[in-house]
Short mmCIF file of C-alpha atoms in Angstrom, two decimals:
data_model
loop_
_atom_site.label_atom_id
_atom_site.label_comp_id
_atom_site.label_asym_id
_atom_site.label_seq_id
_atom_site.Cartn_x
_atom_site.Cartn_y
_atom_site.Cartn_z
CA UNK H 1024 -8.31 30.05 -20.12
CA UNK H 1025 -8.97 32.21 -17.08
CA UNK H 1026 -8.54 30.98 -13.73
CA UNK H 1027 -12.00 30.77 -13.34
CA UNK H 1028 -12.55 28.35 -15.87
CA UNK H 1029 -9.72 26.28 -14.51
CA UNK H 1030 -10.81 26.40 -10.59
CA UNK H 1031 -14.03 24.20 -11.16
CA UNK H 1032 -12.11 21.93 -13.38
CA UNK H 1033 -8.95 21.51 -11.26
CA UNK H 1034 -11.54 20.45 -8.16
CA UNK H 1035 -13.57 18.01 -10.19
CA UNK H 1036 -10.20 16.56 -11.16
CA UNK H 1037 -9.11 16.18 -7.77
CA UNK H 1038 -11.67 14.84 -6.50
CA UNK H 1039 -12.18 11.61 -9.01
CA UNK H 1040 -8.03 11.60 -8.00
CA UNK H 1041 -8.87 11.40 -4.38
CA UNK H 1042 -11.80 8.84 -4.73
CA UNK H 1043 -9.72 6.66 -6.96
CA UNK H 1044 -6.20 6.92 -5.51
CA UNK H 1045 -8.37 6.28 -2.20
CA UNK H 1046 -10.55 3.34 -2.56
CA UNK H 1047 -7.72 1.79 -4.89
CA UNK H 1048 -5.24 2.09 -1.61
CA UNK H 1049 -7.63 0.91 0.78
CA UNK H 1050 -8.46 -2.65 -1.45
CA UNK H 1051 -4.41 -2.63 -2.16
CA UNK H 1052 -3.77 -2.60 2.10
CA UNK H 1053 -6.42 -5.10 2.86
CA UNK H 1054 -5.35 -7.64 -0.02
CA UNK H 1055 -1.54 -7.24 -0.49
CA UNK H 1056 -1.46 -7.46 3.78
CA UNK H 1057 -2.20 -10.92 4.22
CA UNK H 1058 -0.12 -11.64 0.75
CA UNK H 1059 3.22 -9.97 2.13
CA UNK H 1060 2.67 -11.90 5.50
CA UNK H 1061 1.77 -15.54 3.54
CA UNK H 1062 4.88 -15.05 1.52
CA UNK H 1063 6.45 -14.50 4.97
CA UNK H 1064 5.05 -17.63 7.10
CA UNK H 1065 5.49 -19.92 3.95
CA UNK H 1066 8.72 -19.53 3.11
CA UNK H 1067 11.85 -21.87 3.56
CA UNK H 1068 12.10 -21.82 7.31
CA UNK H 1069 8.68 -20.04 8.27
CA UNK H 1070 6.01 -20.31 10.74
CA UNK H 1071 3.81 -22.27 7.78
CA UNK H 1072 6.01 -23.64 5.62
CA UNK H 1073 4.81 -24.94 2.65
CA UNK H 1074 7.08 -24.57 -0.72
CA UNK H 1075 4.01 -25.35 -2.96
CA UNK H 1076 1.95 -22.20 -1.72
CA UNK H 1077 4.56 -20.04 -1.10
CA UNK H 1078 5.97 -20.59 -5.06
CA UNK H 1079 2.29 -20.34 -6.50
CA UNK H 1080 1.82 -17.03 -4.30
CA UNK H 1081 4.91 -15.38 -5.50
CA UNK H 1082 4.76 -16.36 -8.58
CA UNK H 1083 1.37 -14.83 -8.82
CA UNK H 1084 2.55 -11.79 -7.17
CA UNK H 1085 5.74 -11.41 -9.43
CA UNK H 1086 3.47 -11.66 -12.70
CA UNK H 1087 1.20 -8.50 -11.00
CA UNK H 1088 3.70 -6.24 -10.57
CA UNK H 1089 5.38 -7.18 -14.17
CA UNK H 1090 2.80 -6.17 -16.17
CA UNK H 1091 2.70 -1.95 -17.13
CA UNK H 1092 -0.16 -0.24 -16.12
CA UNK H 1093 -1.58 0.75 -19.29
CA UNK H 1094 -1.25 -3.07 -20.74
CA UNK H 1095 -3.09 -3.99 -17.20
CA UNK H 1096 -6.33 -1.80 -17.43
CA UNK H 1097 -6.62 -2.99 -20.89
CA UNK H 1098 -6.27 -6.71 -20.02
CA UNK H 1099 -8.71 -6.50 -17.36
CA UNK H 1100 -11.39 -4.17 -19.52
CA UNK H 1101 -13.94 -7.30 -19.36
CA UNK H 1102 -13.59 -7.59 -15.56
CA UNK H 1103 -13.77 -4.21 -15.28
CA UNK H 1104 -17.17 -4.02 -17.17
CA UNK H 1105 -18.80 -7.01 -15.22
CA UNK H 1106 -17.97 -5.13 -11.84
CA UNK H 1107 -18.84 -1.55 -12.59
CA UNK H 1108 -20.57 -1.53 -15.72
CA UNK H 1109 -18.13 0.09 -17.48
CA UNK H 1110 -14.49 0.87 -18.67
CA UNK H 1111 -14.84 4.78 -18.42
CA UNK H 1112 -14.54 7.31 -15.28
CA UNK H 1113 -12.79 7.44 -12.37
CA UNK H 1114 -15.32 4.28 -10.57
CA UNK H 1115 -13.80 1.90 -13.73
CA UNK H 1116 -10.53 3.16 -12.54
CA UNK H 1117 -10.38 1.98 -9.47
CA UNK H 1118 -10.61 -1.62 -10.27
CA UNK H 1119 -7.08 -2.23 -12.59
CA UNK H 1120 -5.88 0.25 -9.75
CA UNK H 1121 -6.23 -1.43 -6.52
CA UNK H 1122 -5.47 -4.68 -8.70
CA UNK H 1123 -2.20 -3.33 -9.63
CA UNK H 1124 -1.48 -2.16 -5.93
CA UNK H 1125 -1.82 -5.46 -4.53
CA UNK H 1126 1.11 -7.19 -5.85
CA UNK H 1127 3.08 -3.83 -5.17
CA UNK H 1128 2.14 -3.82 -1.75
CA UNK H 1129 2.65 -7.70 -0.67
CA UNK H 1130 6.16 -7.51 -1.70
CA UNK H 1131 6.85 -4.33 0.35
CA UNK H 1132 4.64 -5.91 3.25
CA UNK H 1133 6.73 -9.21 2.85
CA UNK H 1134 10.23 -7.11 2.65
CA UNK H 1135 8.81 -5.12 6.33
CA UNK H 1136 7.89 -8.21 8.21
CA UNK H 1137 10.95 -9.94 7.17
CA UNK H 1138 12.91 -7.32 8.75
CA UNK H 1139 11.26 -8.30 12.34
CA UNK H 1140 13.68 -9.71 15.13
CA UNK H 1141 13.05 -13.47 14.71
CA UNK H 1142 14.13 -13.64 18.88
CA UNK H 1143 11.10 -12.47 19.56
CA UNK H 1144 8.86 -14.72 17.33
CA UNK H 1145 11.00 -17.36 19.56
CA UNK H 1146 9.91 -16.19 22.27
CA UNK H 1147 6.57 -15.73 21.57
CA UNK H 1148 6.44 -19.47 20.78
CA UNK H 1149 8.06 -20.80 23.62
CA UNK H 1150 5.54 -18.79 25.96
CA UNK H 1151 2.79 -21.24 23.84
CA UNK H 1152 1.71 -18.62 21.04
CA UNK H 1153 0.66 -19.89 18.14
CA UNK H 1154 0.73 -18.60 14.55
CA UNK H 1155 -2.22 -16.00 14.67
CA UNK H 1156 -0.57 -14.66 18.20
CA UNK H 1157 2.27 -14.07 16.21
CA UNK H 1158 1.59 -12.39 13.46
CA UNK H 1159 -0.97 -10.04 15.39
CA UNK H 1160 0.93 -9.48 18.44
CA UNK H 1161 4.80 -9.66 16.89
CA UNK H 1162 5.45 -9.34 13.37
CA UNK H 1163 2.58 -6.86 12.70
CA UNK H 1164 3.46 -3.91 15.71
CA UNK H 1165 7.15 -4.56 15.04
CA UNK H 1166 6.69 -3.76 11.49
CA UNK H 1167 4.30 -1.31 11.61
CA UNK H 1168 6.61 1.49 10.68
CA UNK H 1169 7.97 0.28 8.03
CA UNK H 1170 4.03 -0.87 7.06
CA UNK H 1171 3.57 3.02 7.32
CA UNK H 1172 6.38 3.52 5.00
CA UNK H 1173 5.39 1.55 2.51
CA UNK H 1174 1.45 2.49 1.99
CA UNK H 1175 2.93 5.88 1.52
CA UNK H 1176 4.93 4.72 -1.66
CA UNK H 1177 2.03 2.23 -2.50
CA UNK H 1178 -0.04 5.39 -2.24
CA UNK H 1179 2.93 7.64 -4.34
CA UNK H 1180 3.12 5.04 -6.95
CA UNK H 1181 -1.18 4.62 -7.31
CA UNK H 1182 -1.47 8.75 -7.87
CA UNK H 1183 0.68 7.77 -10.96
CA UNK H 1184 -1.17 5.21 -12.07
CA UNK H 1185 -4.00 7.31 -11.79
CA UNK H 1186 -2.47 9.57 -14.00
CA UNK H 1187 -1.66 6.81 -16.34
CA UNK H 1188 -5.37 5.93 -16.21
CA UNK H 1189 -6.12 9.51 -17.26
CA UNK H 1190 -5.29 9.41 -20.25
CA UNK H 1191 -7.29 6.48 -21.74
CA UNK H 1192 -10.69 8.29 -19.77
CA UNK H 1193 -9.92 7.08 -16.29
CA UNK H 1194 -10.81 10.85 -15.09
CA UNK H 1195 -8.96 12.89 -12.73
CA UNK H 1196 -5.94 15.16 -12.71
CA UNK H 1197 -3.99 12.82 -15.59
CA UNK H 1198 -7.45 13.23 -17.65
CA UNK H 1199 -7.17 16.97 -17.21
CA UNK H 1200 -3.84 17.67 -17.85
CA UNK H 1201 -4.21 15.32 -21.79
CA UNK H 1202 -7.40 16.71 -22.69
CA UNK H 1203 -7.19 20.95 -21.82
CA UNK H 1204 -3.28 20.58 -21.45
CA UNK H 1205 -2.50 18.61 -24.57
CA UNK H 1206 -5.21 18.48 -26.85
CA UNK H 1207 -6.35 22.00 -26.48
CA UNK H 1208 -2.54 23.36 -25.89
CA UNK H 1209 -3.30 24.65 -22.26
CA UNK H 1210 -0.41 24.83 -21.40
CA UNK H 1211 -0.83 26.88 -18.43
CA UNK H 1212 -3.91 24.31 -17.14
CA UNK H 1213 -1.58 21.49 -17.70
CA UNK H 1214 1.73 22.62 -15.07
CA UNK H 1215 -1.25 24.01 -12.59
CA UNK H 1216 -1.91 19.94 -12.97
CA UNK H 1217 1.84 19.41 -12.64
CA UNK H 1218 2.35 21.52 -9.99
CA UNK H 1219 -1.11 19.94 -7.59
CA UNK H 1220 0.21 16.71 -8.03
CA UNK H 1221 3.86 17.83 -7.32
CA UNK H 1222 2.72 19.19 -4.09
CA UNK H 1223 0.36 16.22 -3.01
CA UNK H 1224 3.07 13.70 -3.63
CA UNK H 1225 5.49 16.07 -1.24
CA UNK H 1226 2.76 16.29 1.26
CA UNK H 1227 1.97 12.86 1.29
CA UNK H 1228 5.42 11.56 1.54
CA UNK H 1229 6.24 14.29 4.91
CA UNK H 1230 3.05 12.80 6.46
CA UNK H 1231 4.01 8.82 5.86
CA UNK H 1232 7.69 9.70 6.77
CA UNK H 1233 6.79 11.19 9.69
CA UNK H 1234 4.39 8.64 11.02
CA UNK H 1235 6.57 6.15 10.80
CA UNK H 1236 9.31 8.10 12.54
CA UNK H 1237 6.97 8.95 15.31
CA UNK H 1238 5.86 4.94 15.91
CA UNK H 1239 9.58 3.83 15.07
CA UNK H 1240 10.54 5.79 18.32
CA UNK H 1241 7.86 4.89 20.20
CA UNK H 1242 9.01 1.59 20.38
CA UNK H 1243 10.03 0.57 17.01
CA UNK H 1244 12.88 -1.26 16.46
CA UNK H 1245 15.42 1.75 17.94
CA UNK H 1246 14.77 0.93 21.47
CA UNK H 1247 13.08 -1.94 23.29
CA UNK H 1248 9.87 -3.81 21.83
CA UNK H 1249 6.59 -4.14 23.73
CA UNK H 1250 6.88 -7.42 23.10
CA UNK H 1251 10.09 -7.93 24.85
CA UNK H 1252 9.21 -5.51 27.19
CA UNK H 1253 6.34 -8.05 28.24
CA UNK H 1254 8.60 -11.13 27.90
CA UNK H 1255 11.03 -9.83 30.49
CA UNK H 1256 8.39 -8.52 32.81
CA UNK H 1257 7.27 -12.00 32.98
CA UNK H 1258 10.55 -13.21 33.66
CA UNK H 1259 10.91 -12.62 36.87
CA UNK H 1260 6.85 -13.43 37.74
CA UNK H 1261 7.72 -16.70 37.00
CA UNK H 1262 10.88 -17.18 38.90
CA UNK H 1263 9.11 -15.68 42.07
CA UNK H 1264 6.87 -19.09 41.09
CA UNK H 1265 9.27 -21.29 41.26
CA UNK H 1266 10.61 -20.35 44.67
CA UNK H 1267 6.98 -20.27 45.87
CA UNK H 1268 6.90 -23.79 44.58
#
């Protein structure tokens, strides 16, 4: 197979990788978020405590990220069907994708925000915050680069999985490399595959790491917080009050 042959294949491939690995990350951030952060505020000792939820959540979470890939898209063929209309391309993808990144991501998100000072959630509360101050003004921009850190491997681990998908007619790079580099014994086509995916994995994990380098010392937990910034601004505001007083 020429190169020319391979060039319009190689960018149809990429693109059903893109749309998939995209839309799949984007419903895995906005679900496994809040997950990470319930697991967080309803644990022993937490802002919310509440054993019940916080047991039926992880346990729900646990069973997500236990099950393999493959075993998942099959399992969820029926739901799959009733949302896109069928089990086949890159769109069917997409759903036992960003199902399968949720899980993934709410423990990583619940690992980052447990990592936060707990001083400063004190603090917070003593000034009168209450729970939704807290998580939006503390435990989110404290994590934040470790948030960064981990939609990068959520985003690593969902290009495999897309690969995975490939292979039972998910479309994209995974579907290219089993049916020209296999099944037809291009073996040329299939480490051009190798070698794109090789290089967006790098490139992907140089921009994440160096994101969350660049907000970690902008404030991150290496020097002081906004947050304590603010609190010990206001320190001294209110003891000019008190003399006033």
């Amino acid at each position: 197979m020429t190169w020319s042959e391979m060039q319009p294949l190689l960018e149809q491939a990429c693109t059903e990788t893109l749309v998939m690995v995209g839309w799949s990350t984007l419903i895995a951030v906005v679900g496994g978020l809040p997950l990470g952060i319930l697991l967080v505020l309803t644990d022993k000792g937490g802002l919310l405590q509440n054993t019940v939820v916080n047991k039926v959540i992880g346990q729900i979470v646990n069973i997500g990220r236990s099950l393999p890939f493959i075993i998942l898209m099959v399992a969820l063929m029926n739901f799959t069907r009733w949302v896109t209309g069928t089990t086949i391309g890159s769109e069917a993808a997409i759903v036992p994708l960003a199902i399968g990144g949720i899980p993934f991501f709410a423990r990583l998100v619940e690992t980052a925000v447990r990592e936060v000072d707990h001083g400063l959630v004190e603090a917070v509360q003593a000034m009168g915050g209450n729970t939704w101050t807290i998580v939006r003004k503390v435990l989110v921009p404290e994590a934040l680069p470790s948030l960064i850190a981990s939609t990068t491997t959520t985003v690593i681990a969902l290009i495999g999985y897309s690969a995975m998908a490939g292979t039972v007619g998910g479309g994209g790079l995974g579907d290219l490399a089993v049916r020209y580099g296999y099944q037809r014994f291009e073996t040329g086509l299939m480490w051009i595959t190798v070698a794109v995916l090789a290089v967006a994995i790098s490139l992907i994990q140089f921009a994440g790491d160096y994101a969350a380098r660049a907000l970690h010392r902008r404030g991150g937990r290496s020097g002081s917080s906004p947050r304590l910034r603010l609190l010990k601004a206001e320190e001294p505001a209110a003891a000019d009050v008190g003399k006033v007083a």
